[in-house]
mmCIF file of C-alpha atoms in Angstrom:
data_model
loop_
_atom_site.group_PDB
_atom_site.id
_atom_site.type_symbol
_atom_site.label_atom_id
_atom_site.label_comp_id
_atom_site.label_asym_id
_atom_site.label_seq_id
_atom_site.Cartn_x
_atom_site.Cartn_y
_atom_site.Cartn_z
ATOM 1 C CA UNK U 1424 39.687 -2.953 24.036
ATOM 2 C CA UNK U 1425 38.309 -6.601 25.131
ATOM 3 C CA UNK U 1426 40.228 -9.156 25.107
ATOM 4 C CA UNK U 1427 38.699 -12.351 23.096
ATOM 5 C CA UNK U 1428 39.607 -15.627 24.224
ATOM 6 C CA UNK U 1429 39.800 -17.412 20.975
ATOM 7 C CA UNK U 1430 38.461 -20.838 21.228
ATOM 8 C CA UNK U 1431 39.229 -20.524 24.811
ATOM 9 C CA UNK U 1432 42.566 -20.214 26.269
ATOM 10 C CA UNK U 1433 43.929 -22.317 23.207
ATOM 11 C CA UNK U 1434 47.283 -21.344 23.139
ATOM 12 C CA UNK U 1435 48.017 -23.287 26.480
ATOM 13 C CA UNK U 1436 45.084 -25.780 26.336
ATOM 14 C CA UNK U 1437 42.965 -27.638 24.142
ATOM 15 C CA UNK U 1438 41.032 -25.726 22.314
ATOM 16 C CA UNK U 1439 36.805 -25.373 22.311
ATOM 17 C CA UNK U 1440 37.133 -27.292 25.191
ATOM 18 C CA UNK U 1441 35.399 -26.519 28.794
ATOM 19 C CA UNK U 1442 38.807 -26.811 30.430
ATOM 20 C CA UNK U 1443 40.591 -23.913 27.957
ATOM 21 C CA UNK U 1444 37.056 -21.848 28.608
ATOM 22 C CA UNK U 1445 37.672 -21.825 32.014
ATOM 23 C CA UNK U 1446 41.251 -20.938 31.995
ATOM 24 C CA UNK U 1447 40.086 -18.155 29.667
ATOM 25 C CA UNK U 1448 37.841 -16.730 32.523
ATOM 26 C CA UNK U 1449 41.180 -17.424 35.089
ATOM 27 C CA UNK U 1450 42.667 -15.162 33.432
ATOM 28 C CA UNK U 1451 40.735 -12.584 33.090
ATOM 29 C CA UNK U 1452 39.093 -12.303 29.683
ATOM 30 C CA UNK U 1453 36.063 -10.079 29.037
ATOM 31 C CA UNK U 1454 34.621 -12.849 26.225
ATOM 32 C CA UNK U 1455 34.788 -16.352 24.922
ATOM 33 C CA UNK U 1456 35.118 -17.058 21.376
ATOM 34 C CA UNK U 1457 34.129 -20.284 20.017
ATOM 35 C CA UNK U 1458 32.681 -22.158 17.031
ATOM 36 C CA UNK U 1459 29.591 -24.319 16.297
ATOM 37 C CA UNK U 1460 28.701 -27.040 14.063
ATOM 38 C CA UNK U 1461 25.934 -29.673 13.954
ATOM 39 C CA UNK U 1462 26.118 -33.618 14.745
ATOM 40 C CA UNK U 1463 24.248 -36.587 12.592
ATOM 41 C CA UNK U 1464 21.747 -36.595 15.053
ATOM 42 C CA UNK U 1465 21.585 -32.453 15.217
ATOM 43 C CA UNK U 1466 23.418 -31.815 18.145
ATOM 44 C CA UNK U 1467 24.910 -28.358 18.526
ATOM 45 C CA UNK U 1468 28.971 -28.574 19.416
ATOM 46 C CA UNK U 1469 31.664 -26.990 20.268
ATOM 47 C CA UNK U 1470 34.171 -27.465 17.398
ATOM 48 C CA UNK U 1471 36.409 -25.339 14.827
ATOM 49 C CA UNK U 1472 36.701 -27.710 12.166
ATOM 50 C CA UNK U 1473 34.549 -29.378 9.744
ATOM 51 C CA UNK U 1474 36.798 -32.642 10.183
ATOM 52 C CA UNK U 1475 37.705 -34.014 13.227
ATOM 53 C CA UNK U 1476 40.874 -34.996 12.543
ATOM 54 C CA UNK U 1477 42.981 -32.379 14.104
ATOM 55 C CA UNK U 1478 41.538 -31.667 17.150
ATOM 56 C CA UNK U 1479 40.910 -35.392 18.166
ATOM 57 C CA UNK U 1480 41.671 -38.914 17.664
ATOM 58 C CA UNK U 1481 39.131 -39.705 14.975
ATOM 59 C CA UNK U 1482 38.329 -39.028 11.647
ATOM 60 C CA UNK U 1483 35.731 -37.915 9.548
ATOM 61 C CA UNK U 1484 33.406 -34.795 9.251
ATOM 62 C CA UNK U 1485 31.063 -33.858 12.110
ATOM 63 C CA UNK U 1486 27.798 -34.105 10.809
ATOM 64 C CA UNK U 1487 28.302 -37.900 9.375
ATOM 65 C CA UNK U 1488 28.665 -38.649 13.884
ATOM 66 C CA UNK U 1489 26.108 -38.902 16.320
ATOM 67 C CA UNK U 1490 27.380 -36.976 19.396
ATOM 68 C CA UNK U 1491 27.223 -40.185 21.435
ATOM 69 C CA UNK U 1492 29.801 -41.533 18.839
ATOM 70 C CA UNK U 1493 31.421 -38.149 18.467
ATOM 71 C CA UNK U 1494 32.214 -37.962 22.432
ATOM 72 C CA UNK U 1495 34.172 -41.086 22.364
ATOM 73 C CA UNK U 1496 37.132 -38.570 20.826
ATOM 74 C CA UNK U 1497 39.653 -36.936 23.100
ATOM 75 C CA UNK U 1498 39.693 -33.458 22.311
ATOM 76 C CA UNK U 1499 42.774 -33.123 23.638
ATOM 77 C CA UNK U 1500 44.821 -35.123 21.074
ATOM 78 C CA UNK U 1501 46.943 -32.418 20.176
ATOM 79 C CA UNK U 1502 48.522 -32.132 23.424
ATOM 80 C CA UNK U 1503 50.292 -35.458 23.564
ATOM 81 C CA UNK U 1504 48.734 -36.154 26.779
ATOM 82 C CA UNK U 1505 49.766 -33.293 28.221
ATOM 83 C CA UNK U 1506 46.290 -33.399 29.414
ATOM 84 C CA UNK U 1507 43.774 -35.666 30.574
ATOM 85 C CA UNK U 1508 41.209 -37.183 27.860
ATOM 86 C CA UNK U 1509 38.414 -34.819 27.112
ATOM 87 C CA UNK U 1510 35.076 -34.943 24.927
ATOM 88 C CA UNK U 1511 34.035 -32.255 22.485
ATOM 89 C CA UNK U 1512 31.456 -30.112 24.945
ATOM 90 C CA UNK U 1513 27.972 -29.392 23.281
ATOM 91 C CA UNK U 1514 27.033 -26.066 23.185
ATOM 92 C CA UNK U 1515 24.326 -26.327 25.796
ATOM 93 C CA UNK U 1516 27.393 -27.784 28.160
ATOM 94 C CA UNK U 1517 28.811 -24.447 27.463
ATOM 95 C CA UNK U 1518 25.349 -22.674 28.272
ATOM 96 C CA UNK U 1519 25.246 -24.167 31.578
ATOM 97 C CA UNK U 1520 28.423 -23.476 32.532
ATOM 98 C CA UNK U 1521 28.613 -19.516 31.220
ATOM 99 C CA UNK U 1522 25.268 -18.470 32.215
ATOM 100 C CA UNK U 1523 26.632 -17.393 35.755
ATOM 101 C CA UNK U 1524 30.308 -16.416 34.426
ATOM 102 C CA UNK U 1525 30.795 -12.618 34.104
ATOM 103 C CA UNK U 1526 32.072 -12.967 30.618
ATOM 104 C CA UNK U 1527 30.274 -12.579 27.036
ATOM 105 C CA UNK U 1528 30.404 -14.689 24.292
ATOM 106 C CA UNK U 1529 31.276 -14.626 20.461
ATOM 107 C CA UNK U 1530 29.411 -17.671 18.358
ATOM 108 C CA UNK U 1531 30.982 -18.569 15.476
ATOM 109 C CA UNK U 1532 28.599 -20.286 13.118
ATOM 110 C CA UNK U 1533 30.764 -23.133 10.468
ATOM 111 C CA UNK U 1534 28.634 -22.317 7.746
ATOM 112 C CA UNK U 1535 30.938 -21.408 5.329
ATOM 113 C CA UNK U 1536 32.021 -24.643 3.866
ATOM 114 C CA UNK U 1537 28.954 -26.996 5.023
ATOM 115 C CA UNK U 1538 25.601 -25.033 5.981
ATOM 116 C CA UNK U 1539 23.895 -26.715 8.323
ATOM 117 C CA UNK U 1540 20.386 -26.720 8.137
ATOM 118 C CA UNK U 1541 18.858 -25.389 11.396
ATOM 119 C CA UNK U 1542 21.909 -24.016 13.435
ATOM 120 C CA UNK U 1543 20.840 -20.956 13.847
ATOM 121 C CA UNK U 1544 17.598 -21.463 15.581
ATOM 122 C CA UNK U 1545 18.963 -24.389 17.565
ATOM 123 C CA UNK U 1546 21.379 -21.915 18.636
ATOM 124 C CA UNK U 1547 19.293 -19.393 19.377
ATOM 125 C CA UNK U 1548 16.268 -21.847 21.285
ATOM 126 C CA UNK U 1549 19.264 -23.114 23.469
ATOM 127 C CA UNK U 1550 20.473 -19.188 24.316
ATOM 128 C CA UNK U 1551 16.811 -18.520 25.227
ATOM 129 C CA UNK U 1552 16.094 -21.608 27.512
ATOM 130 C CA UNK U 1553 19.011 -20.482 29.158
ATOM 131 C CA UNK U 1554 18.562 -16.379 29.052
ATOM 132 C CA UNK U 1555 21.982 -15.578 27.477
ATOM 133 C CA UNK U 1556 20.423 -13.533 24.659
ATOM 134 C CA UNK U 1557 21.799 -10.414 25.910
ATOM 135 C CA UNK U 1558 25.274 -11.611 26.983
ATOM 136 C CA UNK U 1559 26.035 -13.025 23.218
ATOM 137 C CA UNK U 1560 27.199 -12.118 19.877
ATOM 138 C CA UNK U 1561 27.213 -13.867 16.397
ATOM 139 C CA UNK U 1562 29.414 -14.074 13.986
ATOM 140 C CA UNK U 1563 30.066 -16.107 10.653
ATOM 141 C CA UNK U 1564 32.151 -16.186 7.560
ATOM 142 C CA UNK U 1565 28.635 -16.824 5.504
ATOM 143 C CA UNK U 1566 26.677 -13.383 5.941
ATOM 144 C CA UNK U 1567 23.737 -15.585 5.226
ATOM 145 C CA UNK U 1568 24.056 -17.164 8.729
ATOM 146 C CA UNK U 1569 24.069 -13.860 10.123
ATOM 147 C CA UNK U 1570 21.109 -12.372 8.068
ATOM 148 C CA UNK U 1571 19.033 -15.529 9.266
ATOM 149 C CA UNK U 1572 19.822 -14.906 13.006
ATOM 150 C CA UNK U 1573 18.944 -11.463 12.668
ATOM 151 C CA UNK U 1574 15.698 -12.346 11.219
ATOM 152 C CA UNK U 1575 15.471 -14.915 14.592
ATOM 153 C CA UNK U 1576 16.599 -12.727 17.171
ATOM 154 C CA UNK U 1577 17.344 -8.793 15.913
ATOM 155 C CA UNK U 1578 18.548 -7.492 19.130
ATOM 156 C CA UNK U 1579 21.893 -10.066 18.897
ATOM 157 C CA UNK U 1580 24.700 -8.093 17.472
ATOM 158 C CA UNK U 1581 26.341 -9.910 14.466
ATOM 159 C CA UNK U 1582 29.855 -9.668 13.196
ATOM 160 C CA UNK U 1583 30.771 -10.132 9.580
ATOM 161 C CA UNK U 1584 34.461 -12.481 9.632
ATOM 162 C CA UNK U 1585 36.630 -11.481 6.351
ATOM 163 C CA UNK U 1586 40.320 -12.514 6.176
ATOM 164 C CA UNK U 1587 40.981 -10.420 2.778
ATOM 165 C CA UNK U 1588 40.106 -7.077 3.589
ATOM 166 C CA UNK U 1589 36.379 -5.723 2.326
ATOM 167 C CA UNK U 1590 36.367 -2.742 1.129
ATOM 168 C CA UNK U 1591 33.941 -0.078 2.857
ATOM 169 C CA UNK U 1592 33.490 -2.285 5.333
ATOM 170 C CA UNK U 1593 31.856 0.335 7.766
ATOM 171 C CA UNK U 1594 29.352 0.711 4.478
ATOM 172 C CA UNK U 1595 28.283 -3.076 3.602
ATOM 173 C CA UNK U 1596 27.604 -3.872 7.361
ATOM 174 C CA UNK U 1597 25.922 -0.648 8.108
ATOM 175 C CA UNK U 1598 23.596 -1.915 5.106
ATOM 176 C CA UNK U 1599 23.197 -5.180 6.241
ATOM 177 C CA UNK U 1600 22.699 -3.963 9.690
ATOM 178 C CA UNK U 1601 25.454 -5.779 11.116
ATOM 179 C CA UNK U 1602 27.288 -4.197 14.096
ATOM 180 C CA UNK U 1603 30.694 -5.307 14.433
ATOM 181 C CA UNK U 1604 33.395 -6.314 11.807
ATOM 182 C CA UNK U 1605 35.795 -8.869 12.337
ATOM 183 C CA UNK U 1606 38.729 -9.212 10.214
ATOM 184 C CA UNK U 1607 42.328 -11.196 9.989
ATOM 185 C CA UNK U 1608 44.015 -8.077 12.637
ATOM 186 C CA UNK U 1609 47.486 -8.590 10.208
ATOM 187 C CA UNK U 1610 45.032 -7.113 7.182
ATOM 188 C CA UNK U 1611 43.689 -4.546 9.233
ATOM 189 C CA UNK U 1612 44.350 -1.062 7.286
ATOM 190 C CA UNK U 1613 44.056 2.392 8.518
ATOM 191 C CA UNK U 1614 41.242 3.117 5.810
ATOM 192 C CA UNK U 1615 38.728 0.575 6.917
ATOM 193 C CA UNK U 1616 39.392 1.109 10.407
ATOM 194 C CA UNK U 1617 38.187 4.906 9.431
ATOM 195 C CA UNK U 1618 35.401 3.482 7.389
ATOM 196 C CA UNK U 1619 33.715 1.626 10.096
ATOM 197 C CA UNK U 1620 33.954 4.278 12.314
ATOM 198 C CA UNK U 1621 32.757 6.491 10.013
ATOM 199 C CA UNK U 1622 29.534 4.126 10.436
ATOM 200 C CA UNK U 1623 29.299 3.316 13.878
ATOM 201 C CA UNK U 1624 30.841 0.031 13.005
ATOM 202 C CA UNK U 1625 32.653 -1.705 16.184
ATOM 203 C CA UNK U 1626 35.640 -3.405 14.848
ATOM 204 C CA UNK U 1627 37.049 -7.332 16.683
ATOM 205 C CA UNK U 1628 40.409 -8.358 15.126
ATOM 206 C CA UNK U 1629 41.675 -12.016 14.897
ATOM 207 C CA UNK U 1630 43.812 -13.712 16.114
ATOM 208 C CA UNK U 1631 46.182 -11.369 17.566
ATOM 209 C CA UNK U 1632 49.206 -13.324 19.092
ATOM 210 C CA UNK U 1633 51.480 -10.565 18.957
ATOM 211 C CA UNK U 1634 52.134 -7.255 20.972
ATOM 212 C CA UNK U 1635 52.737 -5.147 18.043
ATOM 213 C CA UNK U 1636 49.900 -6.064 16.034
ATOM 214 C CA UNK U 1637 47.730 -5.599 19.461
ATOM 215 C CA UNK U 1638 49.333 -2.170 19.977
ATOM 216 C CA UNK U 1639 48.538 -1.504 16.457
ATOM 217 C CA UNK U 1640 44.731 -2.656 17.014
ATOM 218 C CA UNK U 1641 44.860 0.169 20.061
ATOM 219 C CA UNK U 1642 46.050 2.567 17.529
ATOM 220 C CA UNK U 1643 43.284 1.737 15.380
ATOM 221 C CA UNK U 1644 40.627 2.378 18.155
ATOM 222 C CA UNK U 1645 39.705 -1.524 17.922
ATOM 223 C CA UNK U 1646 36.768 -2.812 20.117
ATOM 224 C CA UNK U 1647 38.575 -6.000 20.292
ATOM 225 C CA UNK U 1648 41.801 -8.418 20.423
ATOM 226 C CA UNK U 1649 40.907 -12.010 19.625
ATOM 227 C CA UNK U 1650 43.933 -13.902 20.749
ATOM 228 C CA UNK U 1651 44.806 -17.412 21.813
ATOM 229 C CA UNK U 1652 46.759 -15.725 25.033
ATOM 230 C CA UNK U 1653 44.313 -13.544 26.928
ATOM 231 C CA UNK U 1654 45.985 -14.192 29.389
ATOM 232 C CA UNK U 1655 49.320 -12.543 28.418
ATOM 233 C CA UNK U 1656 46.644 -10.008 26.398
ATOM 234 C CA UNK U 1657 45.253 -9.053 29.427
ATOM 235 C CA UNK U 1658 48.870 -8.389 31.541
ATOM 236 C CA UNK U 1659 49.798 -5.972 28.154
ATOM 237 C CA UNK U 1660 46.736 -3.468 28.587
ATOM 238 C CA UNK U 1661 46.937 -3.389 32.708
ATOM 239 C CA UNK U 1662 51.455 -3.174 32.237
ATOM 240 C CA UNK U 1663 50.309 0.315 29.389
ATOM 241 C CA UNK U 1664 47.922 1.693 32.088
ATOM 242 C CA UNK U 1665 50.033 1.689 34.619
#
């Protein structure tokens, strides 16, 4: 089962930020998740929510900042200056610095609440100038994102996000020809676990913070543990091999 670093190693540093990726890598992670968004001035970025607000000292929604405005933030507000001040990455940032890590990564288009016009191929033209198609994945709470990426670049596996469980899950992304499913791990049932095995269906849980919901996930023949600790994910699954 891979372990996930959700937005990085966010539960001991700020998350979507370079620092928390690398500490993901530290310790030991086999992929990066992370989320994208677009800035006034249509700059990809490395952000979870549609406001600023939590995750920095300013205010506002993303896509009403240039990023030479939106960089002025510290990203790591939440910390209480734990750590020093640091500036929401962009995504080709990221790109530069991943391209020679031996990790994958998950990209998690914010289209569900504000669809930005033109993330996906930005995405996708910055993972080609830098020849990470084939160490990536996509995935999205709008299917729509997902069905235009697919339509961009097929050969980039896509994973539907669901917090509510979907029924015949295996089904609707077999039809949609979506790979991998990715639901809230605490909703995770036996049945659709079955159901998108039944269809080939690879199956990445969120966000798993505890062990007995990731020894559950094992039970369940998961593909993968999305956690905020990879670290302490990682120590679990070498500690049950031994």
């Amino acid at each position: 089962m891979k372990v996930v670093a959700h937005r990085g190693y966010s539960g001991r540093y700020p998350e979507n930020t370079m620092l928390a990726f690398q500490k993901a890598v530290e310790a030991g992670c086999d992929e990066i998740e992370l989320d994208i968004q677009l800035t006034k001035d249509d700059v990809v970025v490395v952000l979870h929510d549609e406001r600023i607000d939590r995750t920095t000292d300013g205010a506002g929604y993303v896509r009403d900042y240039t990023y030479e405005e939106l960089k002025q933030f510290n990203a790591a507000k939440c910390w209480d200056g734990r750590y020093d001040r640091m500036a929401v990455p962009t995504f080709e940032e990221y790109c530069i610095w991943v391209k020679d890590e031996p990790v994958t990564t998950n990209i998690e288009f914010k289209t569900s609440i504000y669809y930005y016009e033109g993330l996906e191929e930005k995405t996708i033209d910055l993972l080609r100038k830098y020849h990470l198609e084939e160490k990536v994945m996509f995935s999205s709470f709008n299917h729509v994102s997902l069905l235009k990426a697919k339509e961009l670049e097929p050969d980039i596996a896509c994973g539907i996000l669901v917090d509510d469980e979907l029924g015949n899950a295996g089904y609707y992304c077999s039809q949609y020809g979506f790979e991998c499913y990715h639901p809230n791990g605490a909703k995770l049932t036996g049945a659709v676990a079955e159901s998108c095995a039944r269809h080939g269906i690879k199956i990445n849980a969120w966000t798993i913070n505890d062990m007995a919901l990731l020894e559950r996930l094992g039970d369940l023949n998961c593909s993968g543990a999305i956690t905020n600790f990879p670290g302490i994910c990682r120590a679990w699954q070498q500690a049950m091999q031994k």
